[in-house]
Coordinates of C-alpha atoms in Angstrom, one line a residue:
Chain A
X1 CA -17.8 -22.5 5.3
X2 CA -17.9 -26.3 4.6
X3 CA -20.9 -25.6 2.3
X4 CA -18.8 -23.0 0.5
X5 CA -15.9 -25.4 0.0
X6 CA -18.3 -28.0 -1.3
X7 CA -19.6 -25.6 -3.9
X8 CA -16.1 -24.6 -4.9
X9 CA -14.9 -28.3 -5.2
X10 CA -18.0 -29.2 -7.1
X11 CA -17.4 -26.4 -9.6
X12 CA -13.7 -27.3 -10.0
X13 CA -14.8 -30.9 -10.6
X14 CA -17.4 -29.7 -13.2
X15 CA -14.6 -27.7 -14.9
X16 CA -12.4 -30.7 -15.0
X17 CA -15.2 -32.7 -16.7
X18 CA -15.6 -29.9 -19.3
X19 CA -11.9 -29.9 -20.0
X20 CA -11.8 -33.7 -20.3
X21 CA -14.7 -33.5 -22.6
X22 CA -12.9 -30.8 -24.6
X23 CA -9.8 -33.0 -24.8
X24 CA -11.7 -36.0 -26.1
X25 CA -13.8 -33.9 -28.5
X26 CA -10.9 -32.8 -30.8
X27 CA -11.8 -30.7 -33.9
X28 CA -11.6 -31.7 -37.5
X29 CA -7.8 -31.2 -37.7
X30 CA -7.4 -33.7 -34.9
X31 CA -6.1 -31.1 -32.5
X32 CA -7.7 -29.9 -29.2
X33 CA -9.4 -26.5 -29.2
X34 CA -8.0 -25.8 -25.8
X35 CA -6.0 -22.7 -25.5
X36 CA -3.4 -21.7 -22.9
X37 CA -2.6 -18.4 -21.3
X38 CA 0.4 -17.2 -19.3
X39 CA 1.0 -13.7 -18.0
X40 CA 2.3 -11.3 -15.5
X41 CA 0.0 -10.8 -12.6
X42 CA 0.1 -8.2 -9.7
X43 CA -1.2 -5.0 -8.3
X44 CA 1.8 -3.0 -9.4
X45 CA 5.1 -3.7 -11.0
X46 CA 6.5 -4.1 -7.4
X47 CA 4.1 -6.9 -6.5
X48 CA 5.1 -9.4 -9.2
X49 CA 3.4 -12.6 -9.9
X50 CA 2.4 -15.1 -12.6
X51 CA -0.9 -16.4 -13.8
X52 CA -1.6 -19.1 -16.3
X53 CA -4.4 -21.4 -17.2
X54 CA -6.4 -23.0 -19.9
X55 CA -9.4 -21.7 -21.9
X56 CA -11.9 -23.8 -23.6
X57 CA -14.1 -22.1 -26.3
X58 CA -17.6 -23.4 -25.8
X59 CA -19.5 -21.3 -28.4
X60 CA -18.6 -18.8 -31.1
X61 CA -21.0 -16.6 -33.0
X62 CA -20.1 -14.1 -35.8
X63 CA -22.3 -11.2 -36.8
X64 CA -21.9 -9.1 -39.9
X65 CA -22.6 -5.4 -39.3
X66 CA -24.2 -3.2 -41.9
X67 CA -20.8 -1.9 -42.8
X68 CA -19.8 -5.4 -43.8
X69 CA -17.4 -5.9 -40.9
X70 CA -17.6 -9.0 -38.8
X71 CA -17.9 -9.1 -35.1
X72 CA -17.2 -12.4 -33.4
X73 CA -18.4 -13.3 -29.9
X74 CA -16.7 -16.2 -28.1
X75 CA -18.0 -17.8 -25.0
X76 CA -15.1 -19.4 -23.1
X77 CA -14.7 -21.4 -19.9
X78 CA -11.4 -20.7 -18.1
X79 CA -9.4 -22.1 -15.2
X80 CA -6.4 -20.3 -14.0
X81 CA -3.7 -20.8 -11.4
X82 CA -1.8 -17.7 -10.2
X83 CA 0.4 -16.3 -7.5
X84 CA 2.0 -13.1 -6.6
X85 CA 4.6 -11.9 -4.1
X86 CA 3.8 -9.0 -1.8
X87 CA 7.2 -7.9 -0.5
X88 CA 7.6 -8.0 3.2
X89 CA 4.2 -9.5 3.6
X90 CA 3.0 -12.7 2.0
X91 CA 2.8 -14.8 -1.1
X92 CA -0.7 -15.1 -2.5
X93 CA -1.9 -18.0 -4.6
X94 CA -5.2 -18.5 -6.2
X95 CA -7.3 -20.8 -8.3
X96 CA -9.7 -19.1 -10.6
X97 CA -12.7 -20.7 -12.4
X98 CA -15.0 -18.7 -14.6
X99 CA -16.4 -17.7 -17.9
X100 CA -15.2 -15.3 -20.5
X101 CA -17.1 -13.3 -23.1
X102 CA -14.7 -12.2 -25.8
X103 CA -15.5 -9.8 -28.6
X104 CA -13.3 -9.7 -31.7
X105 CA -13.7 -7.1 -34.4
X106 CA -12.6 -7.3 -38.0
X107 CA -9.2 -5.7 -37.2
X108 CA -8.6 -8.5 -34.7
X109 CA -8.8 -6.3 -31.7
X110 CA -10.4 -7.9 -28.7
X111 CA -12.4 -6.9 -25.6
X112 CA -12.7 -9.4 -22.9
X113 CA -15.3 -9.5 -20.1
X114 CA -14.7 -12.2 -17.4
X115 CA -16.6 -13.4 -14.4
X116 CA -15.1 -15.9 -12.0
X117 CA -17.5 -16.6 -9.2
X118 CA -15.7 -19.6 -7.6
X119 CA -12.2 -18.5 -6.9
X120 CA -10.1 -19.5 -4.0
X121 CA -7.2 -17.4 -2.7
X122 CA -4.6 -18.3 0.0
X123 CA -2.0 -16.2 1.6
X124 CA 1.2 -17.9 2.6
X125 CA 2.9 -16.1 5.5
X126 CA 6.6 -15.8 6.4
X127 CA 7.8 -16.6 9.9
X128 CA 4.7 -16.8 12.0
X129 CA 4.1 -17.4 15.7
X130 CA 0.9 -18.5 17.3
X131 CA -0.1 -17.2 20.7
X132 CA -2.9 -19.1 22.4
X133 CA -5.4 -18.0 25.0
X134 CA -3.0 -18.9 27.8
X135 CA -0.2 -16.8 26.3
X136 CA 1.8 -19.8 25.1
X137 CA 3.9 -19.2 22.0
X138 CA 4.7 -21.7 19.3
X139 CA 6.2 -21.3 15.8
X140 CA 3.9 -22.3 13.0
X141 CA 5.2 -24.2 10.0
X142 CA 3.8 -23.1 6.6
X143 CA 1.3 -20.6 8.1
X144 CA -1.4 -19.6 5.7
X145 CA -4.9 -18.3 5.5
X146 CA -7.6 -18.8 2.8
X147 CA -10.3 -16.6 1.4
X148 CA -13.2 -17.1 -1.1
X149 CA -12.2 -14.7 -3.9
X150 CA -14.7 -14.1 -6.7
X151 CA -13.6 -11.7 -9.3
X152 CA -14.6 -9.8 -12.4
X153 CA -12.2 -8.5 -15.1
X154 CA -12.1 -6.5 -18.2
X155 CA -9.4 -6.6 -20.8
X156 CA -8.2 -5.7 -24.2
X157 CA -6.1 -7.7 -26.6
X158 CA -5.2 -8.4 -30.2
X159 CA -5.3 -11.6 -32.2
X160 CA -2.2 -12.6 -34.1
X161 CA -2.3 -14.1 -37.6
X162 CA -1.3 -17.6 -38.3
X163 CA 0.8 -18.0 -35.2
X164 CA 0.7 -20.4 -32.2
X165 CA 0.8 -17.4 -30.0
X166 CA -2.8 -16.5 -30.6
X167 CA -3.1 -13.2 -28.9
X168 CA -1.7 -10.9 -26.3
X169 CA -3.9 -9.2 -23.7
X170 CA -4.0 -6.7 -20.9
X171 CA -6.6 -7.2 -18.1
X172 CA -7.8 -5.4 -15.0
X173 CA -9.0 -7.8 -12.3
X174 CA -11.1 -6.8 -9.3
X175 CA -11.1 -9.6 -6.8
X176 CA -13.0 -9.6 -3.5
X177 CA -11.3 -11.4 -0.6
X178 CA -14.1 -12.8 1.7
X179 CA -13.7 -12.8 4.6
X180 CA -10.9 -10.4 5.2
X181 CA -10.4 -9.3 8.8
X182 CA -14.0 -8.3 9.9
X183 CA -15.1 -7.5 6.4
X184 CA -14.3 -7.8 2.7
X185 CA -11.2 -6.6 0.9
X186 CA -11.4 -5.5 -2.7
X187 CA -8.1 -6.2 -4.5
X188 CA -7.0 -4.7 -7.8
X189 CA -4.7 -6.7 -10.0
X190 CA -3.3 -6.2 -13.5
X191 CA -2.5 -9.0 -16.0
X192 CA -0.4 -8.8 -19.1
X193 CA 0.2 -12.0 -21.0
X194 CA -0.2 -14.2 -24.0
X195 CA -2.7 -16.8 -25.1
X196 CA -1.3 -19.6 -27.2
X197 CA -2.3 -22.9 -28.7
X198 CA -0.6 -26.1 -30.0
X199 CA -1.9 -25.2 -33.4
X200 CA -1.5 -22.1 -35.5
X201 CA -4.2 -19.6 -35.4
X202 CA -6.5 -20.3 -38.3
X203 CA -9.2 -17.9 -37.2
X204 CA -7.9 -14.9 -38.9
Chain B
X1 CA 12.1 -27.7 -27.8
X2 CA 10.2 -24.5 -27.4
X3 CA 7.9 -26.0 -24.8
X4 CA 11.0 -27.1 -22.9
X5 CA 12.6 -23.7 -23.1
X6 CA 9.4 -22.1 -21.8
X7 CA 9.2 -24.4 -18.9
X8 CA 12.9 -23.7 -18.0
X9 CA 12.2 -19.9 -18.1
X10 CA 9.1 -20.4 -16.0
X11 CA 11.2 -22.4 -13.5
X12 CA 13.8 -19.6 -13.3
X13 CA 11.1 -17.0 -12.7
X14 CA 9.5 -19.1 -10.0
X15 CA 12.9 -19.6 -8.4
X16 CA 13.6 -15.9 -8.6
X17 CA 10.4 -15.0 -6.9
X18 CA 10.8 -17.6 -4.2
X19 CA 14.4 -16.4 -3.6
X20 CA 13.0 -12.9 -3.2
X21 CA 10.5 -14.1 -0.6
X22 CA 13.0 -15.8 1.6
X23 CA 15.6 -13.1 1.2
X24 CA 13.4 -10.6 2.9
X25 CA 14.7 -11.4 6.3
X26 CA 18.1 -10.9 7.9
X27 CA 19.4 -12.9 10.8
X28 CA 22.2 -10.5 11.5
X29 CA 21.4 -9.2 14.9
X30 CA 23.3 -6.0 14.5
X31 CA 21.2 -5.1 11.4
X32 CA 17.8 -6.7 11.8
X33 CA 15.6 -6.4 8.8
X34 CA 12.7 -8.9 9.0
X35 CA 9.0 -9.4 9.2
X36 CA 7.3 -11.8 11.5
X37 CA 3.6 -12.5 11.9
X38 CA 1.8 -12.9 15.2
X39 CA -1.2 -15.1 15.0
X40 CA -3.6 -14.2 17.8
X41 CA -7.4 -14.4 18.3
X42 CA -8.1 -15.2 14.6
X43 CA -5.8 -12.5 13.2
X44 CA -2.4 -12.6 11.6
X45 CA -0.5 -9.4 12.3
X46 CA 2.8 -8.4 10.9
X47 CA 5.6 -6.9 12.9
X48 CA 8.4 -5.3 10.9
X49 CA 11.7 -5.5 12.9
X50 CA 14.6 -3.2 12.0
X51 CA 17.7 -2.0 13.8
X52 CA 20.3 -3.1 16.2
X53 CA 19.3 -6.3 18.0
X54 CA 22.7 -6.7 19.7
X55 CA 21.5 -3.9 22.1
X56 CA 18.9 -6.5 23.4
X57 CA 16.6 -3.5 23.6
X58 CA 13.4 -3.6 21.6
X59 CA 11.0 -0.7 21.1
X60 CA 7.5 -1.7 20.0
X61 CA 6.2 1.2 18.1
X62 CA 2.4 1.6 17.9
X63 CA 1.3 3.7 15.0
X64 CA -1.4 6.3 15.0
X65 CA -4.7 6.5 13.2
X66 CA -6.5 4.3 13.8
X67 CA -6.1 3.1 10.3
X68 CA -2.4 3.6 9.8
X69 CA 0.3 1.0 9.5
X70 CA 3.6 0.3 11.3
X71 CA 5.9 1.3 8.5
X72 CA 4.2 4.7 8.2
X73 CA 6.4 5.6 11.2
X74 CA 9.7 4.4 9.6
X75 CA 10.3 7.9 8.3
X76 CA 12.7 10.7 9.0
X77 CA 16.0 10.7 10.8
X78 CA 14.5 9.8 14.2
X79 CA 13.7 6.2 13.2
X80 CA 17.1 5.7 11.5
X81 CA 18.9 6.9 14.7
X82 CA 16.8 4.8 17.0
X83 CA 17.5 1.8 14.8
X84 CA 21.2 2.5 15.1
X85 CA 21.0 2.0 18.8
X86 CA 18.0 -0.3 19.3
X87 CA 15.7 -2.8 17.5
X88 CA 12.5 -1.0 16.5
X89 CA 9.4 -3.2 16.0
X90 CA 6.8 -1.5 13.7
X91 CA 3.6 -3.3 14.5
X92 CA 0.7 -3.2 12.0
X93 CA -2.1 -3.8 14.6
X94 CA -5.3 -5.8 14.1
X95 CA -7.1 -5.0 10.8
X96 CA -4.5 -2.4 9.8
X97 CA -1.5 -2.4 7.5
X98 CA -1.1 -5.8 6.0
X99 CA -2.7 -7.6 8.9
X100 CA -5.3 -10.2 7.9
X101 CA -7.7 -12.5 9.7
X102 CA -11.2 -13.7 10.1
X103 CA -13.3 -12.4 13.0
X104 CA -16.5 -10.5 13.8
X105 CA -16.9 -6.7 13.7
X106 CA -17.8 -6.9 17.4
X107 CA -14.2 -8.2 18.1
X108 CA -12.6 -5.0 16.8
X109 CA -12.0 -3.4 20.2
X110 CA -9.2 -1.6 21.9
X111 CA -9.0 -4.3 24.5
X112 CA -8.5 -7.1 22.0
X113 CA -5.9 -5.0 20.2
X114 CA -4.1 -4.5 23.5
X115 CA -4.1 -8.3 23.9
X116 CA -2.5 -8.5 20.4
X117 CA 0.3 -6.2 21.6
X118 CA 0.8 -8.4 24.6
X119 CA 1.0 -11.4 22.3
X120 CA 3.7 -9.6 20.3
X121 CA 5.7 -9.0 23.4
X122 CA 5.5 -12.7 24.3
X123 CA 6.6 -13.6 20.7
X124 CA 9.6 -11.2 21.0
X125 CA 10.6 -12.8 24.3
X126 CA 10.2 -16.3 22.7
X127 CA 12.3 -15.4 19.6
X128 CA 15.0 -13.2 21.1
X129 CA 15.2 -14.5 24.7
X130 CA 13.8 -13.5 28.0
X131 CA 16.7 -11.2 28.7
X132 CA 15.7 -8.6 26.1
X133 CA 14.4 -5.3 27.4
X134 CA 11.1 -4.1 26.0
X135 CA 9.8 -0.6 25.7
X136 CA 6.4 0.4 24.4
X137 CA 6.1 3.6 22.4
X138 CA 2.7 4.8 21.2
X139 CA 1.9 7.9 19.2
X140 CA -1.6 9.5 19.1
X141 CA -4.0 6.5 18.6
X142 CA -1.0 4.3 19.4
X143 CA -1.2 6.2 22.8
X144 CA -4.8 5.0 23.3
X145 CA -3.7 1.5 22.6
X146 CA -0.5 1.6 24.5
X147 CA -2.2 3.1 27.6
X148 CA -4.7 0.3 27.4
X149 CA -1.9 -2.2 27.4
X150 CA -0.4 -0.6 30.4
X151 CA -3.7 -0.6 32.5
X152 CA -4.7 -4.2 31.5
X153 CA -4.1 -7.1 33.9
X154 CA -0.4 -7.8 34.1
X155 CA 0.6 -6.7 30.6
X156 CA 2.9 -3.9 31.9
X157 CA 5.1 -6.4 33.6
X158 CA 6.6 -7.3 30.2
X159 CA 8.0 -3.8 29.7
X160 CA 10.9 -1.8 31.1
X161 CA 9.2 1.4 30.2
X162 CA 6.2 3.1 28.6
X163 CA 6.6 6.1 26.2
X164 CA 3.5 8.0 25.3
X165 CA 3.8 10.5 22.5
X166 CA 0.8 12.8 22.1
X167 CA -1.4 9.9 23.1
X168 CA -5.1 10.0 23.1
X169 CA -5.8 7.9 26.2
X170 CA -9.1 9.7 26.8
X171 CA -11.1 10.4 23.6
X172 CA -13.7 12.8 25.2
X173 CA -10.9 14.7 26.8
X174 CA -9.0 14.7 23.6
X175 CA -11.9 16.3 21.8
X176 CA -12.6 18.9 24.5
X177 CA -8.9 19.6 24.9
X178 CA -8.5 20.2 21.2
X179 CA -11.3 22.8 21.4
X180 CA -9.6 24.5 24.3
X181 CA -6.2 24.4 22.6
X182 CA -7.7 26.0 19.5
X183 CA -9.2 28.7 21.6
X184 CA -5.9 29.4 23.4
X185 CA -3.5 29.2 20.5
X186 CA -6.0 30.9 18.1
X187 CA -6.3 33.8 20.5
X188 CA -2.5 34.1 20.8
X189 CA -2.1 34.1 17.0
X190 CA -4.9 36.7 16.5
X191 CA -3.2 39.0 19.1
X192 CA 0.1 38.5 17.1
X193 CA -1.7 39.3 13.9
X194 CA -0.8 36.0 12.2
X195 CA -3.1 34.4 9.6
X196 CA -6.0 36.4 11.0
X197 CA -8.7 35.1 8.7
X198 CA -7.8 31.5 9.3
X199 CA -7.7 31.7 13.1
X200 CA -10.8 33.9 13.3
X201 CA -12.9 31.5 11.2
X202 CA -11.4 28.6 13.1
X203 CA -12.4 30.1 16.5
X204 CA -15.9 31.0 15.2
X205 CA -16.5 27.4 14.1
X206 CA -14.7 25.8 17.1
X207 CA -16.8 27.9 19.6
X208 CA -20.0 26.5 18.0
X209 CA -18.9 22.8 18.5
X210 CA -21.0 20.8 21.0
X211 CA -18.7 19.7 23.8
X212 CA -21.2 17.2 25.1
X213 CA -20.6 15.0 22.1
X214 CA -17.4 13.8 20.5
X215 CA -17.0 14.4 16.7
X216 CA -13.5 14.7 15.4
X217 CA -14.6 15.2 11.7
X218 CA -14.0 19.0 11.7
X219 CA -11.4 19.6 14.4
X220 CA -8.9 17.0 13.3
X221 CA -8.7 18.3 9.8
X222 CA -8.6 21.9 10.9
X223 CA -5.8 21.0 13.4
X224 CA -3.4 19.8 10.8
X225 CA -4.2 22.9 8.7
X226 CA -3.5 25.0 11.8
X227 CA -0.1 23.2 12.3
X228 CA 0.8 24.2 8.8
X229 CA 0.0 27.8 9.5
X230 CA 2.0 27.7 12.7
X231 CA 4.9 26.2 10.7
X232 CA 4.6 29.0 8.1
X233 CA 4.8 31.6 10.9
X234 CA 7.8 29.9 12.5
X235 CA 6.3 28.5 15.6
X236 CA 6.6 24.8 14.6
X237 CA 9.8 23.5 13.0
X238 CA 9.8 22.1 9.4
X239 CA 9.2 18.4 9.1
X240 CA 12.3 16.4 9.1
X241 CA 13.1 15.7 5.5
X242 CA 16.2 13.5 5.9
X243 CA 15.8 10.6 3.6
X244 CA 12.6 11.8 2.0
X245 CA 12.4 8.7 -0.2
X246 CA 12.0 6.3 2.7
X247 CA 8.2 6.9 3.2
X248 CA 7.7 6.6 -0.6
X249 CA 9.8 3.4 -0.5
X250 CA 7.7 2.0 2.4
X251 CA 4.5 3.1 0.8
X252 CA 5.0 1.7 -2.7
X253 CA 7.8 -0.9 -2.5
X254 CA 6.9 -2.5 0.9
X255 CA 3.2 -2.1 1.6
X256 CA 0.4 -2.8 -0.8
X257 CA -1.2 0.7 -0.6
X258 CA -4.6 -0.5 -1.8
X259 CA -4.8 -3.1 1.0
X260 CA -3.5 -0.9 3.8
X261 CA -5.8 2.0 2.8
X262 CA -9.0 -0.1 2.6
X263 CA -8.3 -2.3 5.6
X264 CA -7.2 0.6 7.8
X265 CA -10.3 2.7 6.9
X266 CA -12.6 -0.2 7.5
X267 CA -11.1 -1.0 10.9
X268 CA -11.1 2.6 12.0
X269 CA -14.8 2.8 11.2
X270 CA -15.5 -0.5 13.1
X271 CA -13.6 0.9 16.1
X272 CA -15.8 4.0 16.0
X273 CA -18.9 1.8 15.7
X274 CA -17.8 -0.1 18.7
X275 CA -17.7 3.0 20.9
X276 CA -14.1 4.4 20.4
X277 CA -15.2 8.0 20.6
X278 CA -16.3 7.6 24.3
X279 CA -13.2 5.5 25.2
X280 CA -11.1 6.5 28.1
X281 CA -8.6 4.9 30.5
X282 CA -7.9 8.0 32.5
X283 CA -9.5 6.5 35.7
X284 CA -7.2 3.4 35.3
X285 CA -3.9 5.3 34.7
X286 CA -3.2 5.0 38.4
X287 CA -2.4 1.3 37.8
X288 CA 0.7 2.1 35.8
X289 CA 3.7 1.2 37.9
X290 CA 6.5 1.1 35.4
X291 CA 8.7 4.0 34.4
X292 CA 6.8 6.4 32.0
X293 CA 7.9 9.1 29.6
X294 CA 5.3 11.4 28.3
X295 CA 6.2 13.6 25.2
X296 CA 3.9 16.3 23.9
X297 CA 4.2 19.1 21.4
X298 CA 3.5 22.6 22.7
X299 CA 1.3 23.4 19.7
X300 CA -0.4 20.0 19.4
X301 CA -4.0 20.8 18.3
X302 CA -5.0 17.2 17.8
X303 CA -4.2 15.8 21.2
X304 CA -3.7 18.7 23.6
X305 CA -0.8 18.7 26.1
X306 CA -3.4 18.8 28.9
X307 CA -3.7 15.1 28.4
X308 CA -0.1 14.7 29.2
X309 CA -0.6 16.7 32.4
X310 CA -3.5 14.5 33.3
X311 CA -1.5 11.4 32.7
X312 CA 1.5 12.7 34.7
X313 CA -0.8 13.4 37.7
X314 CA -2.6 10.1 37.6
X315 CA 0.1 7.5 36.8
X316 CA 1.2 5.8 39.9
X317 CA 4.8 5.2 38.9
X318 CA 7.3 7.4 40.8
X319 CA 9.6 7.4 37.8
X320 CA 7.6 9.5 35.4
X321 CA 8.3 12.7 33.4
X322 CA 6.4 15.0 31.0
X323 CA 8.6 16.6 28.3
X324 CA 7.0 19.3 26.2
X325 CA 8.6 20.0 22.9
X326 CA 8.3 23.8 22.4
X327 CA 8.6 23.8 18.6
X328 CA 6.3 20.9 17.8
X329 CA 2.7 20.1 17.1
X330 CA 1.3 16.6 17.0
X331 CA 4.4 14.8 15.7
X332 CA 7.5 15.9 17.8
X333 CA 9.5 13.0 16.4
X334 CA 9.3 14.6 13.0
X335 CA 9.6 18.3 13.9
X336 CA 12.3 18.0 16.6
X337 CA 14.0 14.7 15.8
X338 CA 17.3 15.5 17.5
X339 CA 15.7 16.2 20.8
X340 CA 13.2 13.4 20.4
X341 CA 16.0 10.8 20.0
X342 CA 18.0 12.4 22.9
X343 CA 15.0 12.3 25.3
X344 CA 13.9 8.8 24.3
X345 CA 17.4 7.3 24.3
X346 CA 18.1 8.9 27.7
X347 CA 14.9 7.3 29.1
X348 CA 15.7 3.9 27.6
X349 CA 19.3 3.9 28.7
X350 CA 18.3 4.9 32.2
X351 CA 16.0 1.9 32.5

């Protein structure tokens, strides 16, 4: 487990370095290429939550099809913080770190594939009592439990022209909570939100 | 300015969500509505507590399955009426419902789950005082677990009474008893000319089952179909449909159905892998000294009433009773809720 935490922390540190590099490496207009995202997150509308983060485009490649239409592929590093409220049960919080492959067609419609191998999820429990091996009971303050939580996701979206709100998107996340009880728990979550920037979208 | 507005909106949303989280509990003893977690042996297990705490009487309800969840049982009028009189504690059990933890598959055993129930009883005494009266009620698989609690060490001393409803305290006998029950009731129904093709095909298949092994895959599914046929022919009452939205509310608004389904199925399989199908506490039932109420449905084809008779004969307590519900199958609390509440309340109020 210590080894796992070390890997997660190393990756987060690496991501921090990439972001710092991105901040210092501003584009020609003098503004950072970093984009921000914020959205609803949950497994249904009754398990509400929020997710937000930053995205740093690492590489972009445009291909022109025989029909003359352009297809753009963006390779993006992303870091997200999110949480949700599971009524009568717990609050889940997570840190996601991963990569996004985003395809944009000439009508600005986007398909997103994401892989986040080094995520961490923590459940914060309501009133919790610990019972030890001798049967002694004590109330725990801020009881919680953590899981390694890698995820994959697929989403659709649409770029907006010449606005700071770059795009809106809808994603389906499949997250694995490891360990969960005596096994693994797959968890389905939906995300609907926006991606925005400090500068207007000049890509369309 | 826009950034500032966005941060204020975000702050309001966060505040709303946090308020929602902390508002999910009520300290009003006369109308308890809260969830607490029991952390025991590397598991965090929720207990949903509803009802009248001023009675100082708490019923710990052990759900069936294995693989169910506590709130599956907060349905129908029986639970509402019990909650009017007592506090009812719907316990999710290790690895089921919204319980979480980190432990090995080998640790998914009935014995450890019984220790979890004992831990819950200790927590309730710690939270509500040592003067409260505790009753344990287990249905079906909950009867397996509850019986294990009763025969383990000194666990039974925490309770004023044990209520077993269609409890499978002996899995091999449950299997063989279900076969015999199919043969008996099937023959009766064929003589009466009811649903002939269903009962004849059931009897043909049941008579081919190997009674030297235990395999519930066919007989459990067929048993529930049979109960529906018995309901169609007027032998079993309709299911209590008072407040039909409560199960839906519990399923969608309270529990995360993806989590409960996957976790429950996984845990049930782990229990089977660890030898559940040969599990029996029949030989230890003689160690039960506390008042015991046994409730069975006359037409229970899942856990035959013969298990109730066995328990009645074996349990050492002098204060014991077997009540057979004549118009019920496996879930008398749903098909005869009035009588169920009357019998359970009578037992609790006597002890």
